[in-house]
Amino acid sequence: MKTCLILDDYQDAARHFAAWDRLAGRVGVTALHETLADPDALVERIGGAEILVIMRERTPFPASLLARLPNLRLLVTSGMRNAAIDLAAAKRQGVTVCGTASHPAPPAELTWALILGLARRVAPESANLRAGGPWQASVGTDLAGARLGIVGLGKIGTRIARVARAFDMEVAAWSPNLDDARAEAAGVRRAPSKAALLAESDVVTLHLVLSEATRGLIGAEDLARMKPTAFLVNTARAGLVDQAALVAALAENRIAGAGLDVFETEPLPADSPFRTLPNVLALPHLGYVSAANYRAYFSEAVEDIEAWLAGAPVRVLA
C-alpha cells in the first residue's frame, strides 16, 4: 500500500472536506498539522511517502528538497499554480505534479473585510469595547465617493470592482498589460500609469501574480506617491511590495494604514513589525481559507491520486 502525507493541514480540515476513504486499501493517508521549516526535519517526517498533498505555498519544494525525496512520485498542490514548486526539477526526477480547482470569491471577500476593517477601525474599536476602553474612539473613513485603485484586473480584481461600485466608489485599475477594452468590460476606468493610480486612490488593492516582473512592483517611491490618508491592501503576495519600505511608510504615518493577508515569511515571525504597528490590520493568510475552496482542493486531490493510480493523471502541472 502506498503512503500519502498531507502537509501543513493547520486546521485539521483536510480529511473533513473530501472522501479519502475512496483510497482505502490502496493508499494510507496521514495529515501533518504543524509547519516544519527545517529541511532535515521535513525530510525525516516525509520519510518514504510516495504521495504528498500540499496546501498552496505553505511549504516550498525547490530542487534541493525534491532531490532528498527519492521515493516521491506524486505531488498534489491546491490550485493550478504554485510558484514554490520547482516544476522542472520535479519533471527531471520523475515526480508528477497535479493541481486542483481554486475559487476567486474567497480572496475577493477577504479583501473587502480588510478594506472595511481599515475604513471603520473595526479591530481597535472591538478591542476597546471588550476591554472597557473608550466608547467611539475613532471617526470612520467613508467609502462612498472615495476612489479605489485596483492593481491587477483579473478574476479577483474584477470581483473587487463589482463590489466597489455597489459601495458607490469611483474605480480605476492598472496593470502592466491592462488595456482599455478589458477595463471597460469590467466597468472601470483604466489609469494611465501606476503612478497616477497610486496618487489618486484612497484605497489601493493588489491582485497580481508574483513573478520576476512584478516582484517589488510597489517600492518606496510608489508608496511616497500615495495620499497620507490612503490605505494599501494586499491579499495577493507579499513580494509585490518592498516590505522594508512599507514598514517605514506605516511607522512614519506616510500612509494611513495597510490591510495585509500575505507575508514574506509565513507563519509571520513573532518579532515582525506587522504584528505591532497600530495602523496595520493583519490576518494569517486567510484569503483562500474557506469551506468552498477546501472542498475543491481536497476532493480534487483525491481525484488526482485516483487518476494517478490508474495511470492517467489529470490536471498535470509537470
Coordinates of C-alpha atoms in Angstrom, one line a residue:
M1 CA 0.0 0.0 0.0
K2 CA 1.3 3.4 -0.9
T3 CA 1.8 6.2 1.6
C4 CA 0.3 9.7 1.3
L5 CA 1.1 12.6 3.6
I6 CA -0.9 15.8 3.7
L7 CA 1.4 18.7 4.7
D8 CA 0.5 21.9 6.6
D9 CA -3.1 20.9 7.4
Y10 CA -3.2 23.7 10.0
Q11 CA -6.9 23.3 11.0
D12 CA -7.0 19.5 10.8
A13 CA -9.5 20.1 8.0
A14 CA -8.3 18.1 5.0
R15 CA -9.9 14.8 6.0
H16 CA -13.3 16.5 6.7
F17 CA -13.6 18.1 3.2
A18 CA -13.1 15.0 1.0
A19 CA -13.9 11.3 0.7
W20 CA -10.4 10.0 1.5
D21 CA -12.0 6.6 2.2
R22 CA -12.1 6.1 -1.6
L23 CA -8.4 5.4 -1.4
A24 CA -8.8 2.7 1.4
G25 CA -6.8 -0.4 0.8
R26 CA -4.6 1.4 -1.8
V27 CA -3.2 4.4 0.0
G28 CA -2.6 5.1 3.6
V29 CA -3.3 8.8 4.4
T30 CA -1.8 10.8 7.2
A31 CA -2.1 14.6 7.9
L32 CA 0.6 16.8 9.4
H33 CA -0.7 19.8 11.2
E34 CA 2.4 21.8 12.0
T35 CA 4.8 23.5 9.6
L36 CA 8.3 22.1 9.5
A37 CA 10.6 24.9 8.3
D38 CA 13.9 22.9 8.9
P39 CA 14.6 20.8 5.7
D40 CA 16.2 18.0 7.7
A41 CA 13.2 17.7 9.9
L42 CA 10.8 17.9 6.9
V43 CA 12.7 15.1 5.0
E44 CA 12.7 12.9 8.1
R45 CA 9.0 13.4 8.6
I46 CA 8.1 12.8 5.0
G47 CA 10.2 9.6 5.1
G48 CA 9.4 7.3 2.2
A49 CA 6.0 8.7 1.3
E50 CA 5.2 8.3 -2.4
I51 CA 2.4 10.9 -2.5
L52 CA 2.4 14.4 -1.0
V53 CA -0.6 16.7 -0.8
I54 CA 0.4 20.3 -0.1
M55 CA -1.5 23.5 0.6
R56 CA -0.7 26.4 -1.7
E57 CA 2.8 27.6 -1.0
R58 CA 3.0 26.9 2.7
T59 CA 6.0 24.5 2.2
P60 CA 8.3 25.3 -0.7
F61 CA 9.5 22.4 -2.9
P62 CA 12.8 23.6 -4.5
A63 CA 15.1 21.2 -6.4
S64 CA 17.3 20.7 -3.3
L65 CA 14.3 19.3 -1.3
L66 CA 13.0 17.2 -4.1
A67 CA 16.4 15.6 -4.6
R68 CA 16.2 14.3 -1.0
L69 CA 12.9 12.6 -1.6
P70 CA 13.8 9.7 -3.9
N71 CA 10.5 7.8 -3.2
L72 CA 8.2 10.7 -4.1
R73 CA 6.2 10.0 -7.2
L74 CA 3.1 12.3 -7.0
L75 CA 2.9 15.8 -5.6
V76 CA -0.6 17.4 -5.5
T77 CA -0.9 21.1 -4.8
S78 CA -4.0 23.1 -4.2
G79 CA -4.7 25.4 -7.1
M80 CA -3.3 25.2 -10.6
R81 CA -0.4 27.4 -9.9
N82 CA 2.3 27.1 -7.2
A83 CA 5.5 29.2 -7.6
A84 CA 7.1 27.4 -4.7
I85 CA 7.5 24.1 -6.6
D86 CA 10.4 23.7 -8.9
L87 CA 8.4 22.0 -11.7
A88 CA 11.4 21.4 -13.9
A89 CA 13.2 19.6 -11.1
A90 CA 10.1 17.6 -10.4
K91 CA 9.8 16.5 -14.0
R92 CA 13.5 15.5 -14.2
Q93 CA 13.1 13.4 -11.1
G94 CA 10.0 11.7 -12.4
V95 CA 7.6 13.3 -10.0
T96 CA 4.2 14.0 -11.4
V97 CA 2.7 17.3 -10.2
C98 CA -1.0 17.8 -10.3
G99 CA -3.3 20.7 -9.2
T100 CA -6.9 21.4 -8.2
A101 CA -9.5 24.0 -8.8
S102 CA -9.4 27.2 -6.8
H103 CA -12.2 29.8 -6.5
P104 CA -11.7 33.6 -6.8
A105 CA -14.6 34.5 -4.5
P106 CA -13.0 33.8 -1.1
P107 CA -9.9 36.1 -1.5
A108 CA -12.1 38.8 -3.0
E109 CA -14.4 38.6 0.0
L110 CA -11.5 38.8 2.4
T111 CA -10.1 41.8 0.6
W112 CA -13.4 43.6 1.4
A113 CA -13.2 42.5 5.0
L114 CA -9.8 44.2 5.2
I115 CA -10.9 47.4 3.4
L116 CA -14.0 47.7 5.6
G117 CA -12.0 46.9 8.7
L118 CA -9.5 49.6 8.0
A119 CA -12.0 52.2 7.0
R120 CA -14.2 51.7 10.1
R121 CA -11.4 50.8 12.5
V122 CA -13.2 47.5 13.3
A123 CA -10.4 45.7 15.2
P124 CA -9.3 48.5 17.6
E125 CA -12.9 49.6 18.3
S126 CA -13.9 46.0 19.0
A127 CA -10.8 45.6 21.3
N128 CA -11.8 48.8 23.1
L129 CA -15.3 47.6 23.7
R130 CA -14.1 44.2 25.0
A131 CA -11.5 45.8 27.3
G132 CA -13.8 48.5 28.7
G133 CA -11.9 51.2 26.8
P134 CA -13.1 54.4 25.3
W135 CA -16.6 54.3 23.6
Q136 CA -16.3 55.5 20.0
A137 CA -12.6 56.3 19.9
S138 CA -12.4 56.9 16.1
V139 CA -14.1 58.5 13.2
G140 CA -14.6 56.2 10.2
T141 CA -13.5 56.8 6.7
D142 CA -16.3 56.9 4.1
L143 CA -16.0 54.6 1.1
A144 CA -19.0 56.1 -0.9
G145 CA -17.5 58.7 -3.2
A146 CA -13.9 57.5 -2.5
R147 CA -11.5 56.2 -5.1
L148 CA -10.5 52.6 -5.3
G149 CA -7.4 51.7 -7.2
I150 CA -7.1 48.1 -8.3
V151 CA -3.6 46.8 -9.4
G152 CA -4.4 43.7 -11.4
L153 CA -7.8 43.3 -13.1
G154 CA -8.0 39.5 -13.3
K155 CA -10.7 37.3 -11.9
I156 CA -10.3 38.6 -8.3
G157 CA -9.7 42.2 -9.3
T158 CA -12.9 42.2 -11.4
R159 CA -14.9 40.9 -8.4
I160 CA -13.4 43.6 -6.3
A161 CA -14.6 46.2 -8.8
R162 CA -18.2 45.0 -8.8
V163 CA -18.4 45.3 -5.1
A164 CA -16.8 48.8 -5.1
R165 CA -19.5 50.0 -7.5
A166 CA -22.1 48.8 -5.1
F167 CA -20.4 51.0 -2.4
D168 CA -20.7 53.9 -4.8
M169 CA -16.9 54.2 -5.1
E170 CA -15.0 55.5 -8.1
V171 CA -13.0 52.6 -9.5
A172 CA -9.8 52.7 -11.6
A173 CA -7.4 49.9 -12.4
W174 CA -3.9 49.5 -13.7
S175 CA -1.6 46.6 -14.5
P176 CA 1.4 46.3 -17.0
N177 CA -0.8 44.7 -19.6
L178 CA -4.2 46.2 -19.0
D179 CA -5.9 47.8 -22.0
D180 CA -9.0 50.0 -22.3
A181 CA -11.2 47.1 -23.6
R182 CA -10.6 44.9 -20.6
A183 CA -11.1 47.9 -18.2
E184 CA -14.3 48.9 -20.0
A185 CA -15.6 45.3 -19.8
A186 CA -15.1 45.3 -16.1
G187 CA -16.8 48.7 -15.8
V188 CA -13.8 50.6 -14.5
R189 CA -11.5 53.3 -15.8
R190 CA -8.0 52.4 -16.8
A191 CA -5.5 54.6 -15.0
P192 CA -2.8 55.9 -17.4
S193 CA 0.0 54.7 -15.2
K194 CA 0.9 53.1 -11.9
A195 CA 2.0 56.4 -10.6
A196 CA -1.3 58.1 -11.4
L197 CA -3.3 55.2 -9.9
L198 CA -1.4 55.4 -6.6
A199 CA -1.6 59.2 -6.4
E200 CA -5.3 59.5 -6.9
S201 CA -6.6 56.5 -4.9
D202 CA -8.0 56.5 -1.4
V203 CA -7.7 52.7 -1.3
V204 CA -5.1 50.7 -3.3
T205 CA -5.6 46.9 -3.5
L206 CA -3.2 44.4 -5.1
H207 CA -4.3 41.5 -7.2
L208 CA -1.3 40.5 -9.4
V209 CA 0.5 37.2 -9.7
L210 CA 4.0 37.4 -8.2
S211 CA 6.7 36.9 -10.9
E212 CA 10.2 38.3 -11.6
A213 CA 8.4 41.1 -13.5
T214 CA 6.1 42.0 -10.6
R215 CA 8.4 41.4 -7.6
G216 CA 8.9 44.7 -5.8
L217 CA 6.3 46.4 -8.0
I218 CA 5.4 48.8 -5.2
G219 CA 8.5 50.4 -3.8
A220 CA 9.4 53.3 -1.7
E221 CA 8.8 55.9 -4.4
D222 CA 5.4 54.3 -5.2
L223 CA 4.4 54.4 -1.6
A224 CA 5.5 58.1 -1.4
R225 CA 3.0 58.9 -4.2
M226 CA 0.1 57.7 -2.1
K227 CA -2.1 60.1 -0.1
P228 CA -1.3 60.2 3.6
T229 CA -5.0 59.3 4.1
A230 CA -4.8 56.3 1.8
F231 CA -4.9 52.6 2.7
L232 CA -2.9 49.8 1.0
V233 CA -4.4 46.3 0.9
N234 CA -2.5 43.2 -0.2
T235 CA -4.2 39.8 -0.3
A236 CA -2.1 38.6 -3.3
R237 CA 1.6 38.1 -2.5
A238 CA 3.9 40.0 -0.1
G239 CA 6.7 40.1 -2.7
L240 CA 4.7 42.6 -4.8
V241 CA 5.6 45.2 -2.2
D242 CA 9.0 46.3 -0.8
Q243 CA 8.4 45.2 2.7
A244 CA 11.1 47.4 4.4
A245 CA 9.7 50.4 2.5
L246 CA 6.1 49.5 3.6
V247 CA 7.2 49.2 7.3
A248 CA 8.8 52.6 7.1
A249 CA 5.8 54.3 5.4
L250 CA 3.5 52.8 8.1
A251 CA 5.8 53.6 11.0
E252 CA 6.1 57.2 9.8
N253 CA 2.4 57.5 9.1
R254 CA 3.1 58.4 5.5
I255 CA 0.0 56.3 4.6
A256 CA -3.0 55.8 6.8
G257 CA -2.7 52.1 7.1
A258 CA -2.4 48.7 5.5
G259 CA -4.5 45.6 5.4
L260 CA -2.2 42.6 4.9
D261 CA -3.0 38.9 4.5
V262 CA 0.3 37.8 3.0
F263 CA 3.9 37.9 4.3
E264 CA 7.3 37.0 3.0
T265 CA 7.8 34.5 5.8
E266 CA 4.8 32.5 6.9
P267 CA 3.8 31.9 9.7
L268 CA 4.7 35.5 10.4
P269 CA 7.7 35.7 12.8
A270 CA 6.9 36.8 16.4
D271 CA 9.1 39.9 16.1
S272 CA 7.7 41.2 12.8
P273 CA 6.7 44.9 13.0
F274 CA 3.5 43.9 11.1
R275 CA 2.3 42.3 14.4
T276 CA 2.6 45.6 16.4
L277 CA 2.2 48.6 14.0
P278 CA -1.1 50.2 15.1
N279 CA -2.1 51.1 11.6
V280 CA -1.9 47.6 10.3
L281 CA -4.8 45.2 10.1
A282 CA -3.1 41.8 9.6
L283 CA -4.6 38.3 9.1
P284 CA -2.8 35.0 8.8
H285 CA -3.1 34.4 5.1
L286 CA -6.8 33.5 5.2
G287 CA -7.7 34.7 1.7
Y288 CA -8.2 31.3 0.2
V289 CA -9.2 29.6 3.5
S290 CA -12.9 28.9 3.1
A291 CA -15.2 25.9 3.0
A292 CA -15.8 26.1 -0.7
N293 CA -12.1 26.2 -1.5
Y294 CA -11.1 23.4 0.9
R295 CA -13.9 21.3 -0.6
A296 CA -12.5 21.8 -4.1
Y297 CA -8.8 21.4 -3.0
F298 CA -9.2 18.1 -1.1
S299 CA -11.9 16.5 -3.2
E300 CA -9.9 17.1 -6.3
A301 CA -6.7 16.0 -4.5
V302 CA -8.4 12.6 -4.0
E303 CA -9.4 12.6 -7.7
D304 CA -5.8 13.4 -8.7
I305 CA -4.5 10.5 -6.6
E306 CA -7.1 8.1 -8.1
A307 CA -6.3 9.1 -11.6
W308 CA -2.5 8.8 -11.0
L309 CA -3.0 5.3 -9.5
A310 CA -5.0 4.4 -12.7
G311 CA -2.1 5.6 -14.8
A312 CA -4.0 8.5 -16.3
P313 CA -3.1 11.6 -14.2
V314 CA -5.3 14.7 -14.5
R315 CA -4.7 18.4 -14.0
V316 CA -1.0 17.8 -14.6
L317 CA 1.4 20.8 -14.0
A318 CA 4.6 18.8 -14.6

